[in-house]
């Protein structure tokens, strides 16, 4: 991830690359004969519009601002695990450029406002470490899709591409968090409200 931070408006501009992986039965995929042949030969295949004819987790960015510039492509290969049988591993590659919302800590904001009344405005705001988060969610409820960390592929940041190097230092450390958002759909008086959840996966880096 590479980005430019705007603390005044609580947002940042970033270029983010996301990979999402899942398994699918080869018999359920809508592929050409040649694509099936390449998979059976152990080759990787790339399909730009895979999502138009096949199932995907329908991912989206929870904290994006405005319209994002996205480039999607999909790569497929046979699963390496013998236990998976005829399962195919699908990887969605999502290249994103745009603005992301990041809420500052309430305590930091209140302290800064108080200091502004006592002394001249602070040169940097906030004065502590700022979290920069991208949160990915899905249109499906948690009975269909649950997002979790890929233990075989680590998250990272591109510090050399960081735009605001003169004002901020981007740390290498990256944190991840899996959580759920709760929804209460409408029910009439004869039916109790049932809680529904959507899976959210967040990746956070820090600048100070």
Short mmCIF file of C-alpha atoms in Angstrom, two decimals:
data_model
loop_
_atom_site.label_atom_id
_atom_site.label_comp_id
_atom_site.label_asym_id
_atom_site.label_seq_id
_atom_site.Cartn_x
_atom_site.Cartn_y
_atom_site.Cartn_z
CA UNK A 1 0.00 0.00 0.00
CA UNK A 2 1.21 3.54 -0.77
CA UNK A 3 -0.67 6.62 0.37
CA UNK A 4 -1.00 10.36 1.05
CA UNK A 5 -2.50 11.44 4.40
CA UNK A 6 -5.04 14.26 4.92
CA UNK A 7 -5.55 14.51 8.70
CA UNK A 8 -7.74 17.62 8.53
CA UNK A 9 -10.47 15.78 6.61
CA UNK A 10 -9.81 12.41 8.28
CA UNK A 11 -9.00 10.60 5.06
CA UNK A 12 -6.06 9.40 3.01
CA UNK A 13 -5.36 8.65 -0.64
CA UNK A 14 -3.91 5.21 -1.29
CA UNK A 15 -2.99 2.65 -3.89
CA UNK A 16 -3.96 -0.75 -2.49
CA UNK A 17 -3.49 -4.26 -3.82
CA UNK A 18 -5.75 -7.01 -2.42
CA UNK A 19 -5.74 -10.75 -3.03
CA UNK A 20 -8.66 -12.98 -1.99
CA UNK A 21 -8.55 -16.78 -2.35
CA UNK A 22 -11.18 -19.50 -2.18
CA UNK A 23 -11.77 -23.05 -3.44
CA UNK A 24 -14.44 -24.19 -5.89
CA UNK A 25 -15.47 -27.54 -7.33
CA UNK A 26 -14.16 -27.69 -10.90
CA UNK A 27 -17.49 -29.11 -12.09
CA UNK A 28 -19.29 -25.94 -10.99
CA UNK A 29 -17.04 -23.56 -12.93
CA UNK A 30 -18.06 -22.14 -16.28
CA UNK A 31 -14.85 -22.43 -18.26
CA UNK A 32 -13.88 -23.22 -21.82
CA UNK A 33 -12.57 -26.61 -22.86
CA UNK A 34 -9.11 -25.12 -23.35
CA UNK A 35 -9.16 -23.56 -19.88
CA UNK A 36 -10.09 -26.91 -18.30
CA UNK A 37 -7.27 -28.56 -20.24
CA UNK A 38 -4.72 -26.06 -18.96
CA UNK A 39 -5.88 -26.55 -15.37
CA UNK A 40 -5.62 -30.33 -15.69
CA UNK A 41 -2.07 -29.87 -16.97
CA UNK A 42 -1.22 -28.01 -13.77
CA UNK A 43 -1.01 -24.58 -15.37
CA UNK A 44 -2.18 -21.22 -14.04
CA UNK A 45 -4.84 -19.49 -16.10
CA UNK A 46 -5.89 -15.83 -15.98
CA UNK A 47 -9.49 -14.74 -16.59
CA UNK A 48 -10.33 -11.05 -16.59
CA UNK A 49 -14.14 -11.39 -16.46
CA UNK A 50 -14.41 -14.54 -14.35
CA UNK A 51 -16.93 -12.83 -12.04
CA UNK A 52 -19.43 -12.33 -14.88
CA UNK A 53 -20.14 -16.06 -15.21
CA UNK A 54 -18.91 -17.58 -11.93
CA UNK A 55 -19.48 -17.17 -8.21
CA UNK A 56 -17.31 -14.72 -6.25
CA UNK A 57 -17.54 -13.48 -2.63
CA UNK A 58 -18.62 -10.04 -3.94
CA UNK A 59 -16.08 -8.07 -1.95
CA UNK A 60 -16.14 -4.32 -1.45
CA UNK A 61 -14.26 -1.71 0.58
CA UNK A 62 -16.15 -0.68 3.73
CA UNK A 63 -14.33 2.62 4.39
CA UNK A 64 -13.88 3.96 0.86
CA UNK A 65 -14.84 7.55 0.01
CA UNK A 66 -16.41 8.23 -3.37
CA UNK A 67 -15.72 6.11 -6.41
CA UNK A 68 -12.64 3.90 -6.46
CA UNK A 69 -10.56 3.11 -9.52
CA UNK A 70 -10.44 -0.68 -9.61
CA UNK A 71 -8.81 -3.23 -11.87
CA UNK A 72 -9.90 -6.85 -11.34
CA UNK A 73 -8.46 -10.07 -12.65
CA UNK A 74 -8.64 -13.70 -11.58
CA UNK A 75 -6.12 -16.53 -11.64
CA UNK A 76 -7.03 -20.20 -11.30
CA UNK A 77 -5.04 -23.34 -10.56
CA UNK A 78 -5.68 -26.86 -9.31
CA UNK A 79 -5.41 -27.19 -5.55
CA UNK A 80 -2.09 -28.65 -4.38
CA UNK A 81 -3.77 -30.65 -1.61
CA UNK A 82 -4.64 -34.24 -2.50
CA UNK A 83 -7.51 -34.09 0.00
CA UNK A 84 -9.18 -31.37 -2.06
CA UNK A 85 -9.69 -33.69 -5.02
CA UNK A 86 -11.01 -31.76 -8.02
CA UNK A 87 -11.11 -28.39 -6.27
CA UNK A 88 -9.77 -25.31 -8.01
CA UNK A 89 -8.10 -22.43 -6.16
CA UNK A 90 -9.36 -19.07 -7.38
CA UNK A 91 -7.48 -15.87 -6.58
CA UNK A 92 -9.09 -12.48 -7.07
CA UNK A 93 -6.51 -9.74 -7.69
CA UNK A 94 -7.92 -6.30 -6.90
CA UNK A 95 -5.83 -3.19 -7.72
CA UNK A 96 -7.40 -0.10 -6.13
CA UNK A 97 -6.72 3.64 -6.16
CA UNK A 98 -8.85 6.10 -4.23
CA UNK A 99 -9.70 7.80 -0.94
CA UNK A 100 -10.30 6.02 2.35
CA UNK A 101 -11.91 7.31 5.54
CA UNK A 102 -10.00 6.96 8.83
CA UNK A 103 -11.54 8.12 12.10
CA UNK A 104 -9.12 9.81 14.51
CA UNK A 105 -9.21 8.90 18.19
CA UNK A 106 -11.75 11.00 20.12
CA UNK A 107 -9.40 11.58 23.05
CA UNK A 108 -6.65 12.91 20.78
CA UNK A 109 -9.11 15.26 19.08
CA UNK A 110 -10.40 16.64 22.38
CA UNK A 111 -6.91 17.22 23.78
CA UNK A 112 -5.85 19.01 20.61
CA UNK A 113 -8.91 21.28 20.69
CA UNK A 114 -8.12 22.18 24.30
CA UNK A 115 -4.50 22.96 23.50
CA UNK A 116 -5.55 25.12 20.56
CA UNK A 117 -7.44 27.38 22.99
CA UNK A 118 -4.43 27.73 25.28
CA UNK A 119 -1.52 28.04 22.88
CA UNK A 120 -0.87 28.57 19.19
CA UNK A 121 -2.23 25.84 16.86
CA UNK A 122 -0.19 22.67 16.69
CA UNK A 123 1.99 22.27 13.63
CA UNK A 124 1.11 18.59 13.24
CA UNK A 125 -2.27 17.05 13.96
CA UNK A 126 -2.57 14.52 15.42
CA UNK A 127 0.76 14.44 17.26
CA UNK A 128 0.68 10.69 17.92
CA UNK A 129 0.72 7.68 15.61
CA UNK A 130 -2.03 7.61 12.99
CA UNK A 131 -3.70 4.36 11.93
CA UNK A 132 -4.37 3.82 8.22
CA UNK A 133 -6.91 1.06 7.66
CA UNK A 134 -8.50 -0.65 4.69
CA UNK A 135 -11.57 -2.71 5.60
CA UNK A 136 -12.87 -5.34 3.18
CA UNK A 137 -16.39 -6.74 3.50
CA UNK A 138 -18.79 -8.86 1.45
CA UNK A 139 -22.38 -8.58 0.28
CA UNK A 140 -23.07 -12.06 1.70
CA UNK A 141 -23.99 -12.79 5.30
CA UNK A 142 -21.70 -14.89 7.48
CA UNK A 143 -23.60 -18.10 6.73
CA UNK A 144 -22.21 -17.84 3.18
CA UNK A 145 -18.85 -16.03 3.45
CA UNK A 146 -16.40 -15.49 6.31
CA UNK A 147 -13.23 -13.49 5.66
CA UNK A 148 -10.03 -14.42 7.46
CA UNK A 149 -6.28 -13.92 7.28
CA UNK A 150 -4.29 -15.91 4.72
CA UNK A 151 -1.52 -17.50 6.77
CA UNK A 152 0.55 -18.25 3.66
CA UNK A 153 0.56 -14.73 2.19
CA UNK A 154 1.58 -11.82 4.42
CA UNK A 155 0.33 -8.22 4.28
CA UNK A 156 2.81 -5.39 3.79
CA UNK A 157 3.39 -1.74 2.88
CA UNK A 158 5.58 -0.10 0.24
CA UNK A 159 7.47 2.50 2.27
CA UNK A 160 9.49 3.74 -0.72
CA UNK A 161 6.29 4.77 -2.52
CA UNK A 162 4.95 6.71 0.49
CA UNK A 163 4.15 10.26 -0.69
CA UNK A 164 4.22 12.14 2.66
CA UNK A 165 7.69 11.04 3.75
CA UNK A 166 8.69 14.58 4.80
CA UNK A 167 5.78 14.92 7.26
CA UNK A 168 5.17 11.31 8.30
CA UNK A 169 7.13 8.14 8.85
CA UNK A 170 5.39 4.99 7.63
CA UNK A 171 6.05 1.98 9.84
CA UNK A 172 6.57 -1.51 8.43
CA UNK A 173 4.38 -3.19 11.04
CA UNK A 174 0.96 -4.28 9.77
CA UNK A 175 -1.99 -5.46 11.87
CA UNK A 176 -5.05 -7.43 10.77
CA UNK A 177 -8.44 -7.89 12.37
CA UNK A 178 -11.47 -10.02 11.53
CA UNK A 179 -14.85 -8.88 12.85
CA UNK A 180 -18.56 -8.84 12.02
CA UNK A 181 -21.08 -6.07 11.44
CA UNK A 182 -24.57 -6.66 12.83
CA UNK A 183 -27.83 -5.99 11.06
CA UNK A 184 -31.43 -6.34 12.22
CA UNK A 185 -33.73 -6.84 9.22
CA UNK A 186 -37.38 -5.80 9.40
CA UNK A 187 -39.79 -8.36 10.83
CA UNK A 188 -43.53 -8.05 11.45
CA UNK A 189 -45.11 -8.42 14.87
CA UNK A 190 -45.49 -12.18 14.49
CA UNK A 191 -41.78 -12.75 13.97
CA UNK A 192 -38.87 -11.92 16.23
CA UNK A 193 -36.00 -9.89 14.85
CA UNK A 194 -33.12 -12.10 13.80
CA UNK A 195 -29.60 -10.80 14.00
CA UNK A 196 -27.62 -11.08 10.77
CA UNK A 197 -23.91 -10.50 10.38
CA UNK A 198 -21.48 -9.67 7.60
CA UNK A 199 -17.81 -10.55 7.77
CA UNK A 200 -15.25 -7.72 7.70
CA UNK A 201 -11.47 -8.04 7.42
CA UNK A 202 -9.29 -5.01 8.19
CA UNK A 203 -5.62 -4.35 7.47
CA UNK A 204 -3.95 -1.49 9.35
CA UNK A 205 -0.55 0.17 9.01
CA UNK A 206 0.76 3.11 11.05
CA UNK A 207 2.30 6.51 10.31
CA UNK A 208 3.76 8.88 12.89
#
